[in-house]
Amino acid sequence: MLFRKLVGVIIILITSIVSLNRIFLPVDNQEDKNLFSTSNVIQDIQVISKEPHSVEHPQERSRVREYLYVRLAECGADPVVFYYDSVESYKKKRITIGNVYGVLEPAGKKASSYVMLIAHLDSRFTNLVKGKEQLSLGAADDGYGLGVILELIRISRLYQKQWSQGIKILFTDSEEYGLDGIKHAYSFDKHIFDKVGLIINFEARGVKGPAVLFETSVNNKKVIELYKHSKKPTAFSLTSAVYSILPNYTDFSVLKEDFPGMNFSVVDNLNYYHTAKDNIENISGRSIQHYGVQTQEIVKEYLVNKKYSSPDYLLSDSNVVYFSIPYLGIIVLSNLLYFSLNIFILVIFLIITLFYVKQSRIRLVNILKITGVNTLYIIVTSIALYFVSRFFSQTNGLEYKLISLAYVDEEYPVLILSLGTSVVFFRWLYAKHMNSSKATLPEYMASGILVLMLLSAITLFLAGDSTLFFVSLLCGVLSYVSLLFKYSKFISLLGLIVTLLYLIPLLYLLYVALAFGSLPIINALVLFFVWTLFPTFSAFTGTYD
Ligand SMILES: [Zn+2]
């Protein structure tokens, strides 16, 4: 048993490391000129991020605009700059903004539909952080987007003879100030969106980590079908569902009701976002490569396959459920299939529970007792961590907010210590349940699964997506059923690995997206998940301690 425990711990550690570590992200390819190359993107970012180029910097912004114009001209995209006198004048001063637009046609003809690639050319204007004025250099936000698009064009042109469709490029101005550039383009020069059948927007709300497909247009069934061509997919219908309820502000917001599309962004390290730390020193080669590797096949499929020749092809009347697991790829399910699977899980759970009750391996009163004690523990620790989070926001001179509370200096030590303590005591409570109160493994598992089912139903009702809990539920119920069989320990171990592989990067992503103020939420989520993972682990090791 001690041996199995040791093996279990080692496997958990390895799974955690490989899921969190960025080794599943691609690295630069410098040898094969036919492949996306980060080094080319970095060369562009070096020029773009030389100096702040926000709405407060007309000259510097002009230089970036001219550079992009020249680069597009080099690519044969016949660039045009559309200038506007901004109506939403910045700080009551009228400013001129200018979007750069270009088109690439298939060899020898005009296309009947286009993929439009969008990134914004301005950097963030003065941002007050802890009383200090900060100016971003826009290396990531949105140097990543601009550079990646230019590189995508380079590699796409290598097979231009095979294109059936064309590319439109739109580098928008003044995105940071009220999405001014895209709004002007869409109001006054709508013709540039003619025959656009797919939009890909590139953003950067941070500097590192995977480039996530965090948002799609509504009714995304066919868009996701196209996305499945992607290598190294990182996408969750969960984030798209959440984004559809929250107000959000990227260029894509203006277009997502009218065009099929995808919105990509890195989300790690909000502390650098919109500050002077968004500079060339802090960019991540692996993130850049991930934007490229992920989108190049989508662009290629769209350009080459004749079925996209109608701009309406990607329109659909339904959404799909999807999530990606590092190393395993993306799983896409229709709403009906997803719903049926959930019902199936519920039915199996009920049947097995009845069976366990008959066998006297489960007493309902014990399930209630475990559920009561654990829920209380989760509520108490989350309230405590809410105050911890408030305390540290205060010592950092920041106003507490639940979402997007960035720039807390002690963030990671406090996070690790808080969650660590919280989980260790929860584990101690588990051993207590199992040893002194004589609860059984099926009882403990059943309580955890019931809570996950409840959470799943609530999030489905509130956000329209419950995939956050799906993998845990599936593996939890599998492990619950397997307790009937001789080889249960191996099924439990497999379930544990898959669950961790899915959950660890997703919870990390949620944390960095929501930031330090969300500490109580992340704590509650982690505890809800380990609730079924503790007995699953015991099913493998055969011990409760
Ligand atoms: Zn941006």
Coordinates of C-alpha atoms and ligand atoms in Angstrom, one line a residue:
M1 CA 0.0 0.0 0.0
L2 CA 2.9 2.3 0.8
F3 CA 4.4 1.5 -2.5
R4 CA 1.2 2.3 -4.4
K5 CA 0.9 5.5 -2.4
L6 CA 4.4 6.5 -3.5
V7 CA 3.7 5.6 -7.1
G8 CA 0.4 7.6 -6.9
V9 CA 2.1 10.7 -5.5
I10 CA 4.8 10.6 -8.2
I11 CA 2.2 10.2 -10.9
I12 CA 0.3 13.2 -9.6
L13 CA 3.4 15.3 -9.4
I14 CA 4.4 14.4 -13.0
T15 CA 0.9 15.0 -14.3
S16 CA 0.8 18.4 -12.6
I17 CA 4.2 19.4 -14.0
V18 CA 3.5 18.3 -17.6
S19 CA 0.0 20.0 -17.5
L20 CA 1.2 23.3 -16.1
N21 CA 4.6 23.5 -17.7
R22 CA 4.5 24.9 -21.1
I23 CA 6.2 22.0 -22.7
F24 CA 3.1 21.2 -24.7
L25 CA 3.4 24.5 -26.4
P26 CA 5.3 24.5 -29.7
V27 CA 8.8 26.0 -30.1
D28 CA 10.1 28.1 -32.9
N29 CA 10.9 26.5 -36.2
Q30 CA 13.8 28.3 -37.9
E31 CA 14.9 25.7 -40.4
D32 CA 11.9 25.0 -42.5
K33 CA 10.9 28.2 -44.3
N34 CA 7.4 26.7 -45.0
L35 CA 6.5 26.8 -41.3
F36 CA 5.5 29.6 -39.0
S37 CA 8.5 31.2 -37.4
T38 CA 8.5 33.1 -34.2
S39 CA 11.8 34.8 -35.0
N40 CA 10.2 36.6 -37.9
V41 CA 7.4 37.8 -35.6
I42 CA 9.9 39.1 -33.1
Q43 CA 11.6 41.2 -35.7
D44 CA 8.3 42.9 -36.4
I45 CA 7.6 43.3 -32.7
Q46 CA 11.0 44.9 -32.2
V47 CA 10.1 47.7 -34.5
I48 CA 6.5 48.0 -33.3
S49 CA 7.4 48.2 -29.6
K50 CA 10.3 50.6 -29.8
E51 CA 8.2 53.3 -28.1
P52 CA 4.7 53.7 -26.7
H53 CA 2.3 54.3 -29.6
S54 CA -1.0 55.0 -28.0
V55 CA -3.7 57.6 -28.8
E56 CA -1.6 60.0 -26.8
H57 CA 1.3 59.5 -29.2
P58 CA 0.3 60.6 -32.7
Q59 CA 3.8 60.7 -34.2
E60 CA 4.9 57.3 -32.8
R61 CA 1.5 55.8 -33.7
S62 CA 2.0 57.1 -37.3
R63 CA 5.4 55.5 -37.4
V64 CA 3.9 52.1 -36.4
R65 CA 1.1 52.6 -38.9
E66 CA 3.6 53.4 -41.7
Y67 CA 5.7 50.4 -40.8
L68 CA 2.7 48.1 -41.0
Y69 CA 1.7 49.8 -44.3
V70 CA 5.1 49.0 -45.8
R71 CA 5.1 45.4 -44.5
L72 CA 1.7 44.8 -46.1
A73 CA 2.9 46.4 -49.3
E74 CA 5.9 44.0 -49.3
C75 CA 3.4 41.1 -48.9
G76 CA 1.5 42.3 -52.0
A77 CA -1.6 43.2 -50.0
D78 CA -2.2 46.6 -51.7
P79 CA -2.6 48.5 -48.4
V80 CA -4.8 51.5 -47.9
V81 CA -5.1 53.7 -44.8
F82 CA -8.5 54.9 -43.8
Y83 CA -8.3 58.1 -41.8
Y84 CA -11.0 59.4 -39.6
D85 CA -11.5 62.4 -37.3
S86 CA -12.4 60.6 -34.2
V87 CA -15.8 61.4 -32.9
E88 CA -15.1 60.0 -29.4
S89 CA -12.2 62.5 -29.1
Y90 CA -9.6 61.5 -26.6
K91 CA -9.6 63.8 -23.5
K92 CA -11.6 66.3 -25.5
K93 CA -8.9 66.7 -28.1
R94 CA -9.9 65.8 -31.6
I95 CA -7.6 63.1 -32.9
T96 CA -7.0 61.5 -36.2
I97 CA -7.1 57.8 -36.3
G98 CA -6.1 55.6 -39.2
N99 CA -6.8 51.9 -39.9
V100 CA -4.5 50.0 -42.2
Y101 CA -6.3 47.7 -44.6
G102 CA -5.1 45.2 -47.2
V103 CA -6.4 42.4 -49.4
L104 CA -4.7 39.3 -50.9
E105 CA -6.5 37.6 -53.7
P106 CA -6.1 34.0 -55.0
A107 CA -3.7 33.8 -58.0
G108 CA -5.3 35.1 -61.1
K109 CA -8.8 35.8 -59.9
K110 CA -11.0 37.7 -57.4
A111 CA -12.2 35.7 -54.4
S112 CA -15.9 35.3 -53.6
S113 CA -15.1 35.0 -49.8
Y114 CA -12.4 36.1 -47.4
V115 CA -10.9 35.4 -44.1
M116 CA -10.3 38.7 -42.3
L117 CA -7.3 38.9 -39.8
I118 CA -7.6 41.6 -37.3
A119 CA -5.2 43.1 -34.7
H120 CA -4.9 46.6 -33.3
L121 CA -2.0 48.9 -34.0
D122 CA -2.2 51.2 -31.0
S123 CA -0.8 50.5 -27.6
R124 CA -2.5 51.3 -24.2
F125 CA -2.6 55.0 -23.3
T126 CA -1.4 56.2 -19.8
N127 CA -2.6 53.7 -17.2
L128 CA -2.4 54.6 -13.5
V129 CA -1.0 51.7 -11.4
K130 CA -0.5 52.3 -7.6
G131 CA -0.4 56.0 -8.3
K132 CA 2.3 55.7 -10.9
E133 CA 1.8 56.5 -14.6
Q134 CA 2.4 53.5 -16.8
L135 CA 2.8 53.3 -20.5
S136 CA 2.7 50.0 -22.4
L137 CA 5.1 49.5 -25.3
G138 CA 2.6 47.2 -26.9
A139 CA 5.0 44.4 -27.5
A140 CA 2.4 41.7 -26.6
D141 CA -0.7 43.9 -26.7
D142 CA -1.0 44.0 -29.6
G143 CA 2.5 43.3 -31.1
Y144 CA 1.7 39.6 -30.9
G145 CA -1.4 40.1 -33.1
L146 CA 0.3 42.3 -35.7
G147 CA 3.4 40.2 -35.9
V148 CA 1.5 36.9 -36.0
I149 CA -0.7 38.2 -38.8
L150 CA 2.3 39.3 -40.9
E151 CA 3.9 35.9 -40.5
L152 CA 0.7 34.0 -41.3
I153 CA 0.5 36.0 -44.5
R154 CA 4.1 35.1 -45.4
I155 CA 3.5 31.3 -45.0
S156 CA 0.1 31.5 -46.7
R157 CA 1.5 33.1 -49.8
L158 CA 3.8 30.1 -50.2
Y159 CA 0.8 28.2 -51.4
Q160 CA -1.2 31.1 -53.0
K161 CA -1.6 29.1 -56.2
Q162 CA -3.9 26.7 -54.3
W163 CA -6.1 29.4 -52.8
S164 CA -9.8 29.5 -53.7
Q165 CA -10.5 32.2 -51.1
G166 CA -8.7 35.4 -50.2
I167 CA -7.3 37.2 -47.1
K168 CA -8.3 40.6 -45.8
I169 CA -6.2 42.3 -43.2
L170 CA -7.4 45.0 -40.9
F171 CA -5.0 46.7 -38.4
T172 CA -7.2 48.9 -36.4
D173 CA -6.3 52.1 -34.7
S174 CA -7.4 53.2 -31.2
E175 CA -8.8 49.9 -30.1
E176 CA -7.7 50.8 -26.5
Y177 CA -9.8 53.9 -26.6
G178 CA -13.3 52.7 -26.9
L179 CA -12.7 50.4 -29.9
D180 CA -12.7 53.6 -31.9
G181 CA -10.9 52.3 -35.0
I182 CA -13.1 49.3 -35.7
K183 CA -16.3 51.2 -34.9
H184 CA -15.3 53.8 -37.5
A185 CA -14.4 51.2 -40.0
Y186 CA -17.7 49.4 -39.5
S187 CA -19.8 52.6 -39.6
F188 CA -18.1 54.5 -42.5
D189 CA -16.3 51.9 -44.6
K190 CA -18.5 48.9 -44.3
H191 CA -17.5 47.8 -47.8
I192 CA -14.2 46.5 -46.5
F193 CA -16.2 43.8 -44.7
D194 CA -17.9 42.6 -48.0
K195 CA -17.7 38.9 -48.6
V196 CA -15.9 38.3 -45.2
G197 CA -16.8 34.7 -44.2
L198 CA -14.5 34.3 -41.2
I199 CA -12.9 36.7 -38.8
I200 CA -9.9 35.9 -36.7
N201 CA -9.0 38.5 -34.1
F202 CA -5.7 38.4 -32.2
E203 CA -5.5 39.9 -28.7
A204 CA -3.1 39.7 -25.7
R205 CA -4.4 40.2 -22.2
G206 CA -1.1 39.3 -20.7
V207 CA 2.2 38.2 -22.2
K208 CA 2.7 34.4 -21.8
G209 CA 1.0 31.0 -21.6
P210 CA -1.1 29.4 -24.3
A211 CA -2.9 31.5 -26.9
V212 CA -6.5 30.5 -26.0
L213 CA -9.5 30.6 -28.4
F214 CA -11.4 32.3 -25.6
E215 CA -14.3 33.5 -27.6
T216 CA -16.3 32.6 -30.8
S217 CA -19.2 34.2 -32.6
V218 CA -22.6 32.9 -31.6
N219 CA -23.9 29.7 -33.1
N220 CA -20.4 28.4 -33.5
K221 CA -21.0 24.8 -34.7
K222 CA -19.3 25.2 -38.0
V223 CA -16.6 27.6 -36.7
I224 CA -15.5 24.9 -34.3
E225 CA -15.6 22.3 -37.0
L226 CA -13.1 24.5 -38.8
Y227 CA -11.1 25.0 -35.6
K228 CA -10.7 21.3 -35.3
H229 CA -8.0 21.6 -38.1
S230 CA -5.9 23.5 -35.6
K231 CA -2.7 21.9 -34.2
K232 CA -2.3 22.3 -30.4
P233 CA -5.8 23.5 -29.8
T234 CA -6.6 25.3 -26.6
A235 CA -10.2 26.2 -26.4
F236 CA -13.2 26.0 -24.0
S237 CA -16.8 26.5 -24.7
L238 CA -17.0 27.6 -21.1
T239 CA -15.1 30.9 -21.8
S240 CA -17.2 31.7 -24.9
A241 CA -20.4 31.1 -22.9
V242 CA -19.1 33.4 -20.1
Y243 CA -18.0 36.0 -22.6
S244 CA -21.4 36.1 -24.2
I245 CA -23.0 37.2 -20.9
L246 CA -20.3 39.6 -19.8
P247 CA -19.7 42.9 -21.6
N248 CA -16.3 42.7 -23.2
Y249 CA -14.2 44.9 -25.2
T250 CA -12.1 43.8 -28.1
D251 CA -12.4 44.7 -31.8
F252 CA -14.2 41.4 -32.2
S253 CA -17.1 42.5 -29.9
V254 CA -18.2 44.9 -32.6
L255 CA -18.3 42.2 -35.2
K256 CA -19.2 38.9 -33.5
E257 CA -23.0 39.3 -34.0
D258 CA -22.6 39.7 -37.7
F259 CA -19.7 37.4 -38.8
P260 CA -18.5 33.9 -37.9
G261 CA -15.3 34.3 -36.0
M262 CA -12.7 33.4 -33.5
N263 CA -10.9 35.5 -30.9
F264 CA -7.5 34.4 -29.6
S265 CA -5.5 35.8 -26.6
V266 CA -2.9 34.9 -24.1
V267 CA -4.1 35.6 -20.6
D268 CA -1.1 34.9 -18.4
N269 CA 0.4 37.7 -16.3
L270 CA -2.2 40.4 -16.0
N271 CA 0.5 42.2 -13.9
Y272 CA 2.3 43.2 -17.1
Y273 CA -0.8 44.0 -19.1
H274 CA -1.1 47.7 -19.9
T275 CA 2.1 48.6 -18.1
A276 CA 5.7 49.4 -19.1
K277 CA 6.5 45.7 -18.6
D278 CA 4.6 44.9 -21.8
N279 CA 7.9 45.3 -23.7
I280 CA 10.2 43.3 -25.9
E281 CA 12.1 41.9 -22.9
N282 CA 9.1 40.1 -21.6
I283 CA 7.6 38.6 -24.7
S284 CA 7.2 34.8 -24.9
G285 CA 8.4 32.9 -27.9
R286 CA 6.3 29.9 -27.1
S287 CA 3.2 32.0 -26.9
I288 CA 3.9 33.6 -30.3
Q289 CA 4.5 30.2 -31.8
H290 CA 1.3 28.9 -30.3
Y291 CA -0.8 31.6 -31.9
G292 CA 0.8 30.7 -35.2
V293 CA 0.8 26.9 -35.1
Q294 CA -2.8 27.0 -33.8
T295 CA -4.1 29.3 -36.5
Q296 CA -2.0 28.5 -39.6
E297 CA -4.0 25.3 -40.4
I298 CA -7.3 27.1 -40.0
V299 CA -6.3 29.8 -42.4
K300 CA -4.9 27.2 -44.8
E301 CA -8.1 25.1 -44.7
Y302 CA -10.2 28.2 -45.2
L303 CA -8.1 29.5 -48.1
V304 CA -7.8 26.2 -50.0
N305 CA -11.0 24.3 -49.5
K306 CA -13.6 25.3 -52.1
K307 CA -16.5 24.7 -49.8
Y308 CA -15.8 28.1 -48.1
S309 CA -16.4 30.0 -51.3
S310 CA -19.7 31.2 -50.0
P311 CA -19.2 33.8 -47.2
D312 CA -22.2 32.3 -45.5
Y313 CA -20.7 28.8 -45.2
L314 CA -19.7 29.1 -41.5
L315 CA -23.1 30.5 -40.4
S316 CA -25.0 28.0 -38.3
D317 CA -28.0 27.8 -36.0
S318 CA -26.5 26.1 -33.1
N319 CA -23.6 26.1 -30.6
V320 CA -21.5 23.1 -29.7
V321 CA -19.8 22.1 -26.5
Y322 CA -16.0 21.7 -26.6
F323 CA -12.9 21.6 -24.4
S324 CA -9.3 20.8 -24.9
I325 CA -7.0 18.6 -22.8
P326 CA -3.2 19.1 -23.2
Y327 CA -1.7 16.3 -25.2
L328 CA -5.1 14.7 -25.9
G329 CA -6.5 17.5 -28.2
I330 CA -10.0 18.9 -28.5
I331 CA -13.3 17.2 -27.7
V332 CA -16.3 18.6 -29.5
L333 CA -19.9 17.4 -28.7
S334 CA -23.2 18.5 -30.0
N335 CA -25.6 19.9 -27.4
L336 CA -27.8 16.9 -27.7
L337 CA -24.9 14.4 -27.2
Y338 CA -23.6 16.4 -24.3
F339 CA -26.9 16.5 -22.6
S340 CA -27.5 12.8 -23.2
L341 CA -24.1 12.0 -21.7
N342 CA -24.9 13.9 -18.6
I343 CA -28.2 12.1 -18.2
F344 CA -26.4 8.8 -18.8
I345 CA -23.9 9.7 -16.0
L346 CA -26.8 10.6 -13.7
V347 CA -28.7 7.4 -14.4
I348 CA -25.6 5.2 -13.9
F349 CA -24.8 7.1 -10.7
L350 CA -28.3 6.5 -9.3
I351 CA -28.4 2.8 -10.2
I352 CA -25.0 2.1 -8.7
T353 CA -25.9 4.1 -5.6
L354 CA -29.1 2.0 -5.1
F355 CA -26.9 -1.1 -5.5
Y356 CA -24.5 0.2 -2.8
V357 CA -27.4 1.0 -0.5
K358 CA -28.7 -2.5 -0.9
Q359 CA -25.3 -3.9 -0.2
S360 CA -25.2 -1.7 2.9
R361 CA -22.0 0.0 1.6
I362 CA -23.8 3.3 1.6
R363 CA -25.9 4.9 4.3
L364 CA -27.6 8.1 3.2
V365 CA -27.1 9.7 6.6
N366 CA -23.3 9.4 6.2
I367 CA -23.5 11.1 2.8
L368 CA -25.5 13.9 4.3
K369 CA -23.0 14.2 7.2
I370 CA -20.0 14.4 4.8
T371 CA -21.7 16.8 2.5
G372 CA -22.6 19.1 5.4
V373 CA -19.2 19.1 7.0
N374 CA -17.3 19.6 3.7
T375 CA -19.7 22.4 2.5
L376 CA -19.2 24.2 5.8
Y377 CA -15.5 23.8 5.5
I378 CA -15.5 25.2 1.9
I379 CA -17.7 28.2 2.9
V380 CA -15.5 29.0 5.9
T381 CA -12.2 28.8 4.1
S382 CA -13.5 30.8 1.1
I383 CA -14.7 33.6 3.4
A384 CA -11.3 33.5 5.2
L385 CA -9.5 33.8 1.8
Y386 CA -11.8 36.6 0.8
F387 CA -10.4 38.6 3.7
V388 CA -6.9 37.5 2.9
S389 CA -7.3 38.8 -0.6
R390 CA -8.8 42.1 0.7
F391 CA -5.9 42.4 3.1
F392 CA -3.3 42.1 0.4
S393 CA -5.0 44.4 -2.0
Q394 CA -5.0 47.0 0.8
T395 CA -1.3 46.6 1.7
N396 CA -0.6 47.0 -2.0
G397 CA -2.6 50.2 -2.1
L398 CA -5.2 48.7 -4.5
E399 CA -9.0 48.7 -4.3
Y400 CA -10.3 45.2 -3.8
K401 CA -12.3 43.7 -6.7
L402 CA -13.4 40.2 -7.3
I403 CA -12.3 40.1 -10.9
S404 CA -9.2 41.5 -12.6
L405 CA -7.4 42.6 -9.4
A406 CA -3.9 42.8 -10.8
Y407 CA -0.5 44.2 -9.5
V408 CA -0.5 42.4 -6.1
D409 CA 3.2 41.9 -5.3
E410 CA 2.9 38.9 -3.0
E411 CA 0.4 37.2 -5.3
Y412 CA 2.0 33.8 -5.9
P413 CA 3.4 33.0 -2.4
V414 CA 0.0 34.0 -0.9
L415 CA -1.9 31.9 -3.5
I416 CA 0.2 28.8 -3.0
L417 CA 0.2 29.1 0.8
S418 CA -3.5 29.7 1.0
L419 CA -4.6 26.9 -1.4
G420 CA -2.0 24.6 0.1
T421 CA -3.2 25.0 3.6
S422 CA -6.8 24.8 2.6
V423 CA -6.3 21.5 0.7
V424 CA -4.1 20.0 3.4
F425 CA -6.8 20.5 6.1
F426 CA -9.5 19.3 3.8
R427 CA -7.4 16.1 3.3
W428 CA -7.0 15.8 7.1
L429 CA -10.8 16.2 7.4
Y430 CA -11.1 13.4 4.8
A431 CA -8.9 11.0 6.8
K432 CA -11.0 11.9 9.9
H433 CA -14.3 11.0 8.0
M434 CA -12.8 7.8 6.8
N435 CA -11.0 6.6 10.0
S436 CA -12.9 7.9 13.0
S437 CA -16.4 8.3 11.6
K438 CA -16.2 5.0 9.7
A439 CA -17.5 6.5 6.4
T440 CA -17.0 4.3 3.3
L441 CA -15.3 5.1 0.0
P442 CA -18.5 4.9 -1.9
E443 CA -20.2 7.3 0.6
Y444 CA -17.4 9.9 0.3
M445 CA -17.3 9.6 -3.5
A446 CA -21.1 9.8 -3.8
S447 CA -21.2 13.0 -1.8
G448 CA -18.5 14.6 -4.0
I449 CA -20.2 13.5 -7.2
L450 CA -23.6 14.8 -6.0
V451 CA -22.0 18.2 -5.3
L452 CA -20.4 18.2 -8.7
M453 CA -23.7 17.4 -10.3
L454 CA -25.4 20.2 -8.5
L455 CA -22.7 22.7 -9.5
S456 CA -22.9 21.4 -13.1
A457 CA -26.6 22.0 -13.2
I458 CA -26.2 25.5 -11.7
T459 CA -23.5 26.6 -14.1
L460 CA -25.5 25.2 -17.1
F461 CA -28.5 27.2 -16.0
L462 CA -26.6 30.4 -15.3
A463 CA -23.9 30.4 -18.0
G464 CA -25.2 27.9 -20.5
D465 CA -22.1 25.7 -20.1
S466 CA -21.1 23.1 -17.5
T467 CA -18.0 21.7 -19.1
L468 CA -15.9 22.9 -16.1
F469 CA -17.3 19.9 -14.2
F470 CA -17.8 17.4 -17.0
V471 CA -14.5 15.6 -17.0
S472 CA -14.4 15.3 -13.2
L473 CA -18.0 14.0 -13.2
L474 CA -17.3 11.5 -15.9
C475 CA -14.0 10.2 -14.3
G476 CA -15.6 10.4 -10.8
V477 CA -18.6 8.2 -11.7
L478 CA -16.3 5.8 -13.6
S479 CA -14.2 5.4 -10.5
Y480 CA -17.4 5.1 -8.4
V481 CA -18.6 2.2 -10.6
S482 CA -15.2 0.6 -10.7
L483 CA -15.3 0.0 -7.0
L484 CA -17.4 -3.0 -7.8
F485 CA -14.6 -4.6 -9.8
K486 CA -11.3 -6.2 -9.1
Y487 CA -9.2 -3.8 -11.2
S488 CA -10.8 -0.6 -9.8
K489 CA -7.5 0.8 -8.7
F490 CA -6.2 1.1 -12.3
I491 CA -9.4 2.7 -13.6
S492 CA -9.3 5.1 -10.7
L493 CA -5.7 6.0 -11.4
L494 CA -6.5 6.6 -15.1
G495 CA -9.5 8.8 -14.1
L496 CA -7.3 10.7 -11.7
I497 CA -4.6 11.4 -14.4
V498 CA -7.2 12.6 -17.0
T499 CA -9.0 14.8 -14.5
L500 CA -5.8 16.4 -13.4
L501 CA -4.5 16.9 -16.9
Y502 CA -7.8 18.7 -17.7
L503 CA -8.3 20.6 -14.5
I504 CA -4.8 21.9 -13.5
P505 CA -4.2 24.0 -16.6
L506 CA -7.9 25.1 -16.7
L507 CA -7.9 26.2 -13.1
Y508 CA -4.6 28.0 -13.6
L509 CA -6.1 29.7 -16.7
L510 CA -9.2 30.7 -14.7
Y511 CA -7.0 32.1 -11.9
V512 CA -4.8 34.2 -14.2
A513 CA -7.8 35.4 -16.1
L514 CA -9.7 36.4 -13.0
A515 CA -6.6 37.4 -11.0
F516 CA -5.9 37.7 -7.2
G517 CA -9.3 38.9 -6.1
S518 CA -10.8 35.6 -7.2
L519 CA -8.9 33.7 -4.5
P520 CA -12.1 32.7 -2.6
I521 CA -13.7 31.4 -5.9
I522 CA -10.6 29.4 -6.9
N523 CA -10.3 28.0 -3.4
A524 CA -13.9 26.8 -3.5
L525 CA -13.4 25.3 -7.0
V526 CA -10.2 23.5 -6.0
L527 CA -11.9 22.0 -2.9
F528 CA -15.0 20.9 -4.8
F529 CA -12.8 19.1 -7.2
V530 CA -10.4 17.4 -4.7
W531 CA -13.5 16.2 -2.9
T532 CA -14.0 13.3 -5.4
L533 CA -10.2 13.1 -6.1
F534 CA -9.3 12.1 -2.5
P535 CA -11.4 8.9 -2.5
T536 CA -10.4 8.2 -6.2
F537 CA -6.8 8.3 -5.0
S538 CA -7.6 6.0 -2.1
A539 CA -9.3 3.6 -4.5
F540 CA -5.9 3.3 -6.1
T541 CA -3.7 3.2 -3.0
G542 CA -6.0 1.3 -0.7
T543 CA -5.3 3.6 2.2
Y544 CA -7.1 6.7 3.6
D545 CA -4.1 8.4 5.3
Ligands
ZN1 ZN -5.3 44.7 -26.9

